[in-house]
Short mmCIF file of C-alpha atoms and ligand atoms in Angstrom, two decimals:
data_model
loop_
_atom_site.label_atom_id
_atom_site.label_comp_id
_atom_site.label_asym_id
_atom_site.label_seq_id
_atom_site.Cartn_x
_atom_site.Cartn_y
_atom_site.Cartn_z
CA MET A 25 2.67 -231.60 66.20
CA THR A 26 6.05 -230.78 64.93
CA THR A 27 8.66 -233.19 63.64
CA GLU A 28 12.47 -233.45 63.95
CA PHE A 29 14.47 -233.53 60.71
CA PRO A 30 17.46 -235.69 61.65
CA LEU A 31 20.93 -236.17 60.20
CA VAL A 32 21.40 -239.47 58.40
CA ILE A 33 24.92 -240.89 59.04
CA ASN A 34 25.94 -244.47 58.51
CA GLY A 35 22.28 -245.52 58.44
CA LYS A 36 21.36 -243.88 61.63
CA TRP A 37 18.76 -241.16 61.79
CA ARG A 38 19.87 -238.97 64.57
CA ALA A 39 20.31 -235.55 66.06
CA GLY A 40 23.57 -233.68 65.93
CA SER A 41 26.00 -234.28 68.74
CA ARG A 42 25.81 -230.49 69.75
CA LYS A 43 21.98 -230.76 69.98
CA GLU A 44 21.67 -227.59 67.86
CA SER A 45 18.75 -227.13 65.54
CA GLU A 46 16.77 -224.54 63.56
CA PRO A 47 13.05 -224.27 62.73
CA VAL A 48 11.72 -225.30 59.37
CA LEU A 49 8.82 -223.15 58.30
CA ASN A 50 5.73 -223.63 56.14
CA PRO A 51 6.08 -220.73 53.70
CA ALA A 52 2.26 -220.74 53.16
CA THR A 53 1.55 -220.03 56.86
CA GLY A 54 4.84 -219.14 58.54
CA GLU A 55 4.18 -221.96 61.01
CA ILE A 56 6.94 -224.16 62.39
CA LEU A 57 6.84 -227.64 60.79
CA GLY A 58 9.67 -228.96 62.89
CA HIS A 59 13.33 -228.51 63.66
CA VAL A 60 16.29 -229.55 61.52
CA CYS A 61 19.32 -230.87 63.36
CA HIS A 62 22.69 -229.36 62.85
CA ALA A 63 25.82 -231.37 62.48
CA SER A 64 28.94 -230.59 64.47
CA SER A 65 32.50 -231.34 63.37
CA ILE A 66 32.19 -234.61 65.32
CA ASP A 67 29.19 -235.57 63.20
CA LEU A 68 30.95 -234.50 59.93
CA ASP A 69 34.01 -236.57 60.88
CA GLU A 70 31.74 -239.58 61.39
CA ALA A 71 30.09 -238.88 57.99
CA LEU A 72 33.54 -238.72 56.37
CA SER A 73 34.78 -242.00 57.79
CA ALA A 74 31.50 -243.71 57.06
CA ALA A 75 31.64 -242.39 53.42
CA THR A 76 35.17 -243.75 53.00
CA GLN A 77 34.06 -247.18 54.25
CA GLY A 78 30.74 -246.85 52.18
CA MET A 79 32.79 -246.23 49.12
CA ARG A 80 34.48 -249.61 49.63
CA GLU A 81 31.23 -251.33 50.35
CA TRP A 82 29.59 -249.87 47.28
CA GLN A 83 32.52 -250.76 45.06
CA ALA A 84 32.02 -254.33 46.24
CA VAL A 85 28.56 -254.35 44.56
CA SER A 86 28.73 -255.05 40.89
CA PRO A 87 27.79 -252.24 38.37
CA TRP A 88 24.82 -254.29 37.29
CA SER A 89 23.53 -254.65 40.85
CA ARG A 90 24.18 -251.05 41.58
CA GLY A 91 21.87 -250.27 38.62
CA THR A 92 19.31 -252.71 40.03
CA ILE A 93 19.41 -250.80 43.46
CA LEU A 94 19.06 -247.37 41.89
CA LYS A 95 16.18 -248.52 39.73
CA ARG A 96 14.50 -250.00 42.88
CA ALA A 97 15.03 -246.70 44.74
CA ALA A 98 13.17 -244.97 41.77
CA GLU A 99 10.26 -247.41 42.12
CA LEU A 100 10.21 -246.68 45.86
CA LEU A 101 10.07 -242.94 45.24
CA ARG A 102 7.10 -243.47 42.85
CA GLU A 103 5.32 -245.68 45.36
CA ASN A 104 5.63 -243.04 48.04
CA VAL A 105 4.85 -240.07 45.90
CA GLU A 106 1.79 -238.95 47.88
CA SER A 107 3.59 -238.59 51.19
CA SER A 108 6.86 -237.06 49.92
CA ALA A 109 5.06 -234.66 47.62
CA ARG A 110 3.02 -233.48 50.55
CA THR A 111 6.14 -233.02 52.73
CA MET A 112 7.68 -230.98 49.80
CA THR A 113 4.53 -228.76 49.45
CA LEU A 114 4.56 -228.11 53.14
CA GLU A 115 8.20 -227.07 53.42
CA GLN A 116 8.73 -225.51 50.01
CA GLY A 117 5.34 -224.11 49.11
CA LYS A 118 4.87 -225.43 45.50
CA PRO A 119 1.44 -226.79 44.49
CA LEU A 120 1.01 -230.46 45.22
CA ALA A 121 0.77 -231.34 41.51
CA GLU A 122 4.12 -229.76 40.86
CA ALA A 123 5.54 -231.56 43.91
CA LYS A 124 4.36 -234.95 42.47
CA LEU A 125 5.96 -234.06 39.22
CA GLU A 126 9.26 -233.36 40.99
CA VAL A 127 9.18 -236.71 42.81
CA ALA A 128 8.52 -238.36 39.46
CA ARG A 129 11.45 -236.49 37.84
CA SER A 130 13.70 -237.46 40.70
CA ALA A 131 12.75 -241.10 40.22
CA ASP A 132 13.56 -240.68 36.47
CA PHE A 133 17.04 -239.51 37.38
CA LEU A 134 17.79 -242.43 39.58
CA GLU A 135 16.41 -244.90 37.05
CA TRP A 136 18.37 -243.30 34.22
CA ALA A 137 21.74 -243.31 36.24
CA GLY A 138 20.91 -247.01 37.24
CA GLU A 139 20.87 -247.84 33.55
CA GLN A 140 23.97 -245.95 32.83
CA ALA A 141 25.61 -247.62 35.84
CA ARG A 142 25.42 -250.92 33.88
CA ARG A 143 27.23 -249.46 30.94
CA VAL A 144 30.45 -248.28 32.59
CA SER A 145 33.33 -249.44 30.52
CA GLY A 146 36.85 -248.67 29.59
CA ARG A 147 38.75 -249.24 26.26
CA THR A 148 41.78 -251.15 25.13
CA PHE A 149 43.73 -250.56 21.90
CA PRO A 150 47.15 -251.53 20.48
CA GLY A 151 49.94 -249.13 21.10
CA ARG A 152 52.42 -247.94 18.41
CA ASP A 153 54.74 -250.92 18.62
CA LEU A 154 53.79 -254.52 18.38
CA GLY A 155 53.13 -255.99 21.75
CA HIS A 156 52.38 -252.55 23.24
CA ARG A 157 48.85 -252.33 24.73
CA ILE A 158 46.97 -249.25 26.02
CA GLU A 159 44.03 -249.65 28.43
CA ILE A 160 41.88 -246.84 29.64
CA GLU A 161 40.02 -247.74 32.81
CA THR A 162 37.11 -245.83 34.29
CA HIS A 163 37.06 -245.39 38.11
CA PRO A 164 34.69 -243.69 40.48
CA VAL A 165 36.27 -240.40 41.46
CA GLY A 166 35.88 -240.90 45.27
CA VAL A 167 33.75 -239.53 48.04
CA VAL A 168 31.47 -236.72 46.83
CA ALA A 169 30.43 -233.66 48.89
CA ALA A 170 27.18 -232.29 47.45
CA PHE A 171 25.34 -229.00 48.43
CA THR A 172 21.82 -228.66 47.21
CA PRO A 173 19.16 -225.90 47.31
CA TRP A 174 15.51 -225.47 48.29
CA ASN A 175 13.82 -224.68 44.96
CA PHE A 176 13.73 -228.31 43.73
CA PRO A 177 14.69 -229.86 46.97
CA MET A 178 14.38 -233.46 45.88
CA ALA A 179 15.15 -233.36 42.16
CA LEU A 180 18.31 -231.30 42.42
CA ALA A 181 19.66 -233.63 45.06
CA ALA A 182 18.49 -236.76 43.12
CA LYS A 183 20.60 -235.74 40.17
CA LYS A 184 23.70 -235.72 42.33
CA PHE A 185 22.89 -238.94 44.14
CA ALA A 186 22.12 -240.58 40.84
CA GLY A 187 25.36 -239.56 39.17
CA ALA A 188 27.61 -240.23 42.20
CA LEU A 189 26.04 -243.59 43.19
CA GLY A 190 25.70 -244.70 39.51
CA ALA A 191 29.51 -244.12 39.06
CA GLY A 192 30.22 -246.11 42.35
CA CYS A 193 30.97 -243.25 44.64
CA SER A 194 29.71 -242.60 48.09
CA ILE A 195 28.10 -239.19 48.71
CA ILE A 196 27.63 -236.80 51.63
CA CYS A 197 24.95 -234.19 50.96
CA LYS A 198 24.22 -231.00 52.68
CA PRO A 199 20.79 -230.03 51.45
CA SER A 200 19.06 -226.68 52.19
CA GLU A 201 18.04 -226.48 55.89
CA GLU A 202 14.83 -224.92 54.65
CA THR A 203 13.53 -228.07 52.88
CA PRO A 204 15.05 -231.03 54.75
CA GLY A 205 12.12 -233.44 54.54
CA SER A 206 12.27 -233.88 50.71
CA VAL A 207 15.92 -235.01 50.72
CA LEU A 208 15.25 -237.26 53.73
CA ALA A 209 12.49 -238.97 51.67
CA LEU A 210 15.10 -239.48 48.98
CA ALA A 211 17.62 -240.93 51.44
CA ARG A 212 14.85 -243.32 52.73
CA ALA A 213 14.23 -244.65 49.29
CA LEU A 214 17.93 -245.18 48.54
CA LEU A 215 18.58 -246.95 51.81
CA ASP A 216 15.33 -249.13 51.57
CA ALA A 217 16.44 -250.06 48.01
CA GLY A 218 19.72 -251.40 49.35
CA VAL A 219 22.38 -248.71 49.01
CA PRO A 220 24.84 -249.60 51.84
CA PRO A 221 24.06 -247.27 54.84
CA ALA A 222 27.64 -246.02 54.90
CA ALA A 223 27.60 -244.92 51.25
CA ILE A 224 25.22 -242.02 51.77
CA ALA A 225 25.00 -239.32 54.42
CA ILE A 226 22.66 -236.27 54.85
CA VAL A 227 24.01 -233.53 57.02
CA PHE A 228 22.53 -230.14 57.88
CA GLY A 229 24.06 -227.18 59.68
CA ARG A 230 25.30 -223.67 59.19
CA PRO A 231 26.08 -223.87 55.43
CA GLU A 232 29.51 -222.25 55.46
CA ASP A 233 30.63 -224.32 58.51
CA VAL A 234 29.70 -227.47 56.74
CA SER A 235 31.21 -226.53 53.39
CA ASN A 236 34.40 -225.15 55.00
CA TYR A 237 34.83 -228.49 56.78
CA LEU A 238 33.95 -230.91 54.02
CA ILE A 239 35.57 -229.31 50.94
CA PRO A 240 39.15 -229.50 52.20
CA ALA A 241 38.68 -232.79 54.01
CA PRO A 242 41.21 -235.27 52.59
CA GLN A 243 38.48 -237.99 52.34
CA VAL A 244 36.52 -235.85 49.85
CA ALA A 245 37.42 -236.08 46.20
CA LYS A 246 34.73 -234.15 44.30
CA ILE A 247 32.47 -231.17 44.97
CA THR A 248 29.13 -230.52 43.42
CA PHE A 249 26.83 -227.54 44.10
CA THR A 250 23.55 -226.06 42.82
CA GLY A 251 22.71 -222.58 43.95
CA SER A 252 23.62 -218.96 43.45
CA ILE A 253 26.62 -217.68 41.50
CA PRO A 254 28.16 -215.91 44.65
CA VAL A 255 28.06 -219.05 46.74
CA GLY A 256 29.21 -221.13 43.76
CA LYS A 257 32.30 -218.96 43.45
CA LEU A 258 33.07 -219.36 47.16
CA LEU A 259 32.82 -223.12 47.03
CA ALA A 260 34.67 -223.42 43.65
CA ALA A 261 37.53 -221.28 45.17
CA ALA A 262 37.67 -223.53 48.27
CA ALA A 263 37.75 -226.58 45.94
CA GLY A 264 40.43 -225.02 43.83
CA ARG A 265 42.63 -224.51 46.89
CA ALA A 266 42.47 -228.19 47.48
CA MET A 267 42.75 -229.03 43.84
CA LYS A 268 39.44 -230.84 43.68
CA PRO A 269 37.15 -231.05 40.72
CA VAL A 270 33.81 -229.28 40.95
CA THR A 271 30.50 -229.37 39.15
CA MET A 272 28.58 -226.05 39.51
CA GLU A 273 24.96 -225.60 38.50
CA LEU A 274 24.44 -221.83 39.16
CA GLY A 275 21.84 -219.16 38.42
CA GLY A 276 20.49 -217.85 35.12
CA HIS A 277 18.68 -214.84 33.81
CA ALA A 278 17.05 -216.19 30.69
CA PRO A 279 16.33 -213.96 27.80
CA THR A 280 12.92 -214.94 26.37
CA ILE A 281 12.66 -213.62 22.82
CA VAL A 282 9.14 -213.30 21.37
CA CYS A 283 9.29 -212.50 17.56
CA GLY A 284 6.62 -210.49 15.80
CA ASP A 285 5.37 -213.37 13.67
CA VAL A 286 3.95 -215.50 16.54
CA ASP A 287 0.40 -215.57 17.83
CA PRO A 288 1.00 -213.27 20.84
CA GLU A 289 -1.92 -214.56 22.84
CA LYS A 290 -0.98 -218.20 22.45
CA THR A 291 2.61 -217.46 23.26
CA ALA A 292 1.58 -215.56 26.40
CA ASP A 293 -0.61 -218.53 27.44
CA PHE A 294 2.35 -220.84 27.16
CA LEU A 295 4.77 -218.51 28.85
CA ALA A 296 2.48 -217.69 31.75
CA LYS A 297 2.40 -221.27 32.75
CA ALA A 298 6.21 -221.69 32.39
CA LYS A 299 6.96 -218.50 34.25
CA PHE A 300 4.68 -218.96 37.26
CA THR A 301 5.61 -222.60 37.77
CA ASN A 302 7.34 -223.01 41.16
CA ALA A 303 6.53 -219.25 41.67
CA GLY A 304 9.35 -218.46 39.21
CA GLN A 305 12.03 -219.92 41.50
CA ILE A 306 13.72 -222.00 38.75
CA CYS A 307 17.24 -221.35 37.52
CA LEU A 308 15.86 -222.03 33.92
CA SER A 309 12.81 -219.76 34.35
CA PRO A 310 12.22 -217.23 31.64
CA THR A 311 13.18 -213.94 33.05
CA ARG A 312 13.94 -211.10 30.62
CA PHE A 313 11.17 -210.89 27.99
CA PHE A 314 12.24 -209.24 24.73
CA VAL A 315 9.01 -208.85 22.70
CA GLU A 316 9.05 -207.49 19.17
CA GLU A 317 7.24 -204.18 18.99
CA ARG A 318 4.50 -205.28 16.58
CA VAL A 319 3.12 -207.84 19.10
CA ARG A 320 4.29 -206.27 22.30
CA GLU A 321 0.97 -204.67 23.45
CA ARG A 322 -1.19 -207.73 22.64
CA PHE A 323 1.36 -210.13 24.33
CA THR A 324 1.66 -207.91 27.39
CA ALA A 325 -2.15 -207.50 27.76
CA ARG A 326 -2.65 -211.28 27.69
CA LEU A 327 0.24 -212.10 30.09
CA ALA A 328 -1.05 -209.36 32.54
CA GLN A 329 -4.51 -210.93 32.21
CA HIS A 330 -3.13 -214.31 33.24
CA ALA A 331 -1.04 -212.83 35.98
CA SER A 332 -4.10 -211.08 37.50
CA ALA A 333 -6.23 -214.20 37.25
CA TRP A 334 -3.62 -216.71 38.35
CA ARG A 335 -4.75 -218.51 41.46
CA VAL A 336 -2.26 -218.03 44.24
CA GLY A 337 -2.67 -219.97 47.47
CA ASP A 338 -1.61 -222.80 49.79
CA GLY A 339 -0.06 -225.56 47.60
CA LEU A 340 -2.20 -228.08 49.32
CA ASP A 341 -5.34 -226.61 47.91
CA PRO A 342 -6.02 -228.27 44.62
CA LYS A 343 -7.22 -225.14 43.06
CA THR A 344 -3.92 -223.38 43.63
CA GLN A 345 -1.79 -222.59 40.46
CA MET A 346 1.05 -220.88 42.29
CA GLY A 347 2.13 -221.24 45.88
CA PRO A 348 4.02 -218.78 48.14
CA LEU A 349 7.75 -217.78 47.61
CA ALA A 350 9.79 -220.46 49.51
CA ASN A 351 11.24 -218.20 52.18
CA GLU A 352 11.18 -214.68 53.64
CA ARG A 353 14.45 -213.83 51.82
CA ARG A 354 12.78 -214.28 48.45
CA LEU A 355 9.88 -212.12 49.57
CA HIS A 356 12.22 -209.25 50.41
CA ALA A 357 14.35 -209.85 47.28
CA ILE A 358 11.34 -209.77 44.89
CA SER A 359 9.67 -206.75 46.66
CA HIS A 360 13.01 -204.95 46.48
CA LEU A 361 13.40 -205.65 42.71
CA VAL A 362 9.91 -204.52 41.89
CA GLU A 363 10.21 -201.31 44.05
CA ASP A 364 13.54 -200.54 42.49
CA ALA A 365 12.19 -200.91 39.01
CA LYS A 366 9.09 -198.70 39.87
CA ALA A 367 11.28 -196.09 41.41
CA LYS A 368 13.31 -195.89 38.24
CA GLY A 369 10.13 -195.50 36.01
CA ALA A 370 8.78 -198.99 35.33
CA GLU A 371 5.03 -199.38 35.34
CA VAL A 372 3.08 -202.35 36.84
CA ALA A 373 0.83 -203.98 34.36
CA ALA A 374 -0.24 -206.71 36.92
CA GLY A 375 0.64 -207.62 40.52
CA GLY A 376 3.53 -205.75 42.01
CA LYS A 377 2.75 -206.52 45.64
CA ARG A 378 2.80 -208.99 48.48
CA LEU A 379 -0.54 -210.79 48.90
CA GLY A 380 -1.88 -210.87 52.50
CA ASP A 381 0.38 -210.81 55.56
CA ARG A 382 0.55 -214.46 56.37
CA GLY A 383 3.08 -216.58 54.55
CA TYR A 384 5.32 -215.38 51.75
CA PHE A 385 2.80 -214.82 48.90
CA TYR A 386 3.72 -212.49 46.14
CA ALA A 387 1.39 -211.58 43.22
CA PRO A 388 2.39 -212.75 39.81
CA THR A 389 3.72 -209.51 38.36
CA VAL A 390 4.22 -207.95 34.91
CA LEU A 391 6.46 -204.92 34.60
CA VAL A 392 6.53 -202.63 31.46
CA LYS A 393 8.69 -199.59 30.51
CA VAL A 394 11.45 -201.16 32.53
CA PRO A 395 14.52 -198.81 32.28
CA PRO A 396 17.93 -200.25 31.46
CA ASN A 397 19.25 -199.38 34.92
CA ALA A 398 16.57 -201.32 36.74
CA GLU A 399 18.30 -203.97 38.95
CA ILE A 400 15.82 -206.70 37.78
CA LEU A 401 17.50 -206.56 34.36
CA ARG A 402 20.92 -207.59 35.95
CA SER A 403 20.03 -209.64 39.03
CA GLU A 404 18.32 -213.00 38.61
CA PRO A 405 14.80 -212.40 39.87
CA PHE A 406 14.01 -215.95 41.00
CA GLY A 407 10.39 -215.12 41.58
CA PRO A 408 7.10 -214.58 39.70
CA VAL A 409 8.09 -211.28 37.97
CA VAL A 410 8.07 -210.64 34.23
CA PRO A 411 9.89 -207.54 32.95
CA ILE A 412 8.82 -206.86 29.37
CA LEU A 413 11.14 -204.99 26.97
CA GLY A 414 10.17 -204.14 23.44
CA PHE A 415 12.66 -204.50 20.56
CA GLU A 416 12.82 -203.75 16.84
CA ASP A 417 16.44 -204.22 16.10
CA GLU A 418 17.41 -207.92 16.43
CA ASP A 419 21.17 -207.35 16.67
CA ALA A 420 20.82 -204.75 19.49
CA MET A 421 18.31 -207.06 21.28
CA LEU A 422 20.83 -209.98 21.01
CA SER A 423 23.71 -207.97 22.39
CA GLN A 424 21.45 -207.08 25.33
CA ALA A 425 20.35 -210.71 25.72
CA ASN A 426 24.07 -211.96 25.72
CA GLY A 427 25.19 -209.02 27.74
CA LEU A 428 25.13 -210.40 31.29
CA GLU A 429 27.47 -212.79 32.99
CA PHE A 430 24.69 -215.51 33.00
CA GLY A 431 24.66 -218.22 30.36
CA LEU A 432 22.28 -220.83 31.65
CA SER A 433 19.14 -220.75 29.37
CA ALA A 434 17.43 -218.72 26.66
CA TYR A 435 14.19 -219.09 24.76
CA VAL A 436 13.12 -217.96 21.27
CA PHE A 437 9.49 -217.98 19.94
CA SER A 438 8.92 -217.70 16.19
CA ASN A 439 7.25 -219.36 13.34
CA ASP A 440 10.08 -218.63 11.08
CA ALA A 441 12.47 -221.62 11.18
CA VAL A 442 15.32 -219.70 9.57
CA ARG A 443 15.04 -216.81 12.15
CA LEU A 444 14.77 -219.34 14.98
CA ARG A 445 18.03 -220.94 14.04
CA ARG A 446 19.74 -217.69 13.30
CA ILE A 447 18.94 -216.36 16.77
CA LYS A 448 19.66 -219.67 18.37
CA ASP A 449 23.20 -219.73 16.79
CA GLN A 450 24.02 -216.37 18.39
CA LEU A 451 22.73 -217.09 21.98
CA GLN A 452 25.57 -217.68 24.40
CA PHE A 453 23.69 -220.08 26.66
CA GLY A 454 24.01 -223.73 27.63
CA THR A 455 20.30 -224.41 27.06
CA VAL A 456 18.10 -222.95 24.38
CA GLY A 457 14.39 -223.53 23.90
CA LEU A 458 12.91 -222.99 20.50
CA ASN A 459 9.24 -222.45 20.93
CA ASP A 460 9.71 -224.20 24.23
CA VAL A 461 10.78 -223.60 27.79
CA VAL A 462 13.14 -226.25 29.10
CA THR A 463 12.51 -228.52 31.98
CA HIS A 464 15.41 -230.88 32.69
CA PRO A 465 14.86 -234.56 31.70
CA PRO A 466 17.63 -237.04 32.72
CA GLU A 467 18.38 -237.90 29.11
CA ALA A 468 19.83 -234.42 28.32
CA PRO A 469 23.09 -233.04 29.76
CA LEU A 470 22.36 -229.52 31.26
CA GLY A 471 24.95 -226.99 32.25
CA GLY A 472 25.57 -223.25 32.20
CA TRP A 473 27.99 -221.18 30.15
CA LYS A 474 29.85 -218.20 31.52
CA GLU A 475 29.29 -217.61 35.21
CA SER A 476 26.30 -220.02 35.28
CA GLY A 477 28.59 -222.97 36.03
CA TYR A 478 31.00 -225.66 35.09
CA GLY A 479 30.15 -229.05 33.78
CA THR A 480 26.84 -230.70 33.16
CA GLU A 481 24.40 -233.00 34.93
CA GLY A 482 22.38 -235.67 33.07
CA GLY A 483 22.57 -237.19 29.68
CA ILE A 484 24.47 -240.29 28.59
CA GLU A 485 27.34 -238.68 30.36
CA ILE A 486 25.55 -238.55 33.75
CA LEU A 487 28.25 -240.47 35.51
CA GLU A 488 31.21 -238.60 33.99
CA PRO A 489 31.48 -235.86 36.62
CA TYR A 490 31.94 -238.68 39.14
CA GLN A 491 34.49 -240.63 37.24
CA LYS A 492 38.26 -240.56 36.66
CA THR A 493 40.28 -242.56 34.24
CA LYS A 494 43.45 -244.55 34.60
CA PHE A 495 45.74 -244.98 31.49
CA VAL A 496 47.56 -248.29 31.70
CA SER A 497 50.40 -248.92 29.27
CA SER A 498 51.71 -252.52 29.02
CA ARG A 499 54.12 -254.62 27.06
P1 NAD B 14 22.25 -219.51 48.09
O1 NAD B 14 23.08 -219.70 47.04
O2 NAD B 14 22.62 -218.68 49.31
O3 NAD B 14 21.75 -220.95 48.67
C1 NAD B 14 21.55 -222.03 47.85
C2 NAD B 14 21.99 -223.26 48.65
O4 NAD B 14 23.34 -223.18 48.97
C3 NAD B 14 21.17 -223.41 49.98
O5 NAD B 14 20.93 -224.77 50.10
C4 NAD B 14 22.18 -222.92 50.91
O6 NAD B 14 21.97 -223.63 52.24
C5 NAD B 14 23.52 -223.29 50.36
N1 NAD B 14 24.56 -222.43 50.76
C6 NAD B 14 24.59 -221.08 50.92
N2 NAD B 14 25.82 -220.73 51.38
C7 NAD B 14 26.59 -221.81 51.43
C8 NAD B 14 27.94 -222.13 51.80
N3 NAD B 14 28.71 -221.11 52.16
N4 NAD B 14 28.33 -223.33 51.77
C9 NAD B 14 27.53 -224.37 51.41
N5 NAD B 14 26.26 -224.17 51.02
C10 NAD B 14 25.78 -222.97 51.05
O7 NAD B 14 20.90 -218.93 47.58
P2 NAD B 14 19.56 -218.59 48.36
O8 NAD B 14 19.57 -217.31 49.17
O9 NAD B 14 18.93 -219.79 49.01
O10 NAD B 14 18.77 -218.13 47.09
C11 NAD B 14 19.12 -216.97 46.44
C12 NAD B 14 19.65 -217.17 45.00
O11 NAD B 14 20.20 -218.46 44.79
C13 NAD B 14 18.45 -217.08 44.01
O12 NAD B 14 18.22 -215.83 43.65
C14 NAD B 14 19.05 -217.84 42.87
O13 NAD B 14 19.83 -216.96 42.09
C15 NAD B 14 19.97 -218.78 43.38
N6 NAD B 14 19.55 -220.18 43.41
C16 NAD B 14 19.79 -220.96 42.29
C17 NAD B 14 19.38 -222.21 42.24
C18 NAD B 14 19.60 -223.06 41.00
O14 NAD B 14 18.94 -224.03 40.81
N7 NAD B 14 20.70 -222.79 40.26
C19 NAD B 14 18.69 -222.79 43.33
C20 NAD B 14 18.44 -222.00 44.44
C21 NAD B 14 18.93 -220.71 44.51
#
């Protein structure tokens, strides 16, 4: 039996007025799970006027009570983890255990923002002359238009709902049409917890039609997007034309530097798990492996051993360590990157091929002798592929590591504290892991440098992207 994935506008779960929809596929089988409804401009207009009204209603709730509602939504997500994690695995492919962690992380973001919502404050101080007073007030920025992807379909949307609602804004979200159920589960928790129905909307459709409509709409005050750099540039340009602030969480291509003083086997054990999580479809995923020559062979052998033994299968099978790629586009993209590297002289130490002909499974892959002109060293792979590059000269390696337009995350593994810090200081990235690979907890602000984005999400400043200030001068 298939399901409809509706729009959610003003508390109504309904089809689009044009009755247009598209199939949602299970990436493990290629089977149709249901159909996601598309919004027309009539539906988007309704979402915009509801959000304007929702903003007023949400403003009428005190910051303390807004915090209570967000924390209640977090509890509801946790209570319903089994069903929403299953939905996520079915539509996105990740192993059920990873889906449960994502639901938990989404709840953490709502809870964290709920706590921060109670701490919104301004400041008052005396002006230069006696009797002159300066007040700085904090206000919600206005209606937010959010665009979120399919790789962490609940958590990446939850960050935006958490920040926007915590700040007192209403929000219209266009999630990925490929993973609608996860965001609908989030919307259900928010509404059941007591967010006014008009304050949140979920709309699906043809992505460019929806963004072209929402970004310039006068009711919308703020744009936030998570996705690829090319789409981020399009949306940022559209927002710029309307002079609207944006937050952009875009792609990365993380250098992962393994120094010669580490235990190469233990480091490979750690990195295999980090790399193959979510089938490598993580913007923070380690992607360009620079391994110092004296440990390169041992590190490569162990990583290739892991890649060959990694259990790839349906995410609902508890034995599965890695699910399928999330969609057919990724399968083609990963096959293309591996074939391109091979054609230019790279060798396959493990994997290097699609698995089976049903679903979008690709083998965990390790590539060696990857030539500098291989596309995988420039394009974000977003899949379970590890290109290994040896290095001896630290400065040359660092200029290669910093040499792309990406600046999201980078990792260094060493037992030499001085070397770790020296390398860290030279890395031009917004997030750095030292003997660690980063996952994003709500307590840390995360954002990219260079073309990987503008602004941050999370941290004690989680509400700031959704706030504006008013300077009041009085005598
Ligand atoms: P994409 O950028 O085309 O799509 C990402 C999201 O943006 C999807 O939800 C999509 O529906 C939406 N989108 C696309 N065009 C849009 C438009 N004109 N207006 C509004 N929304 C739009 O990426 P993709 O093909 O789904 O994935 C390919 C690449 O995207 C990956 O290789 C990776 O680099 C990047 N990506 C990054 C992240 C991240 O967390 N930073 C997440 C997903 C994808």
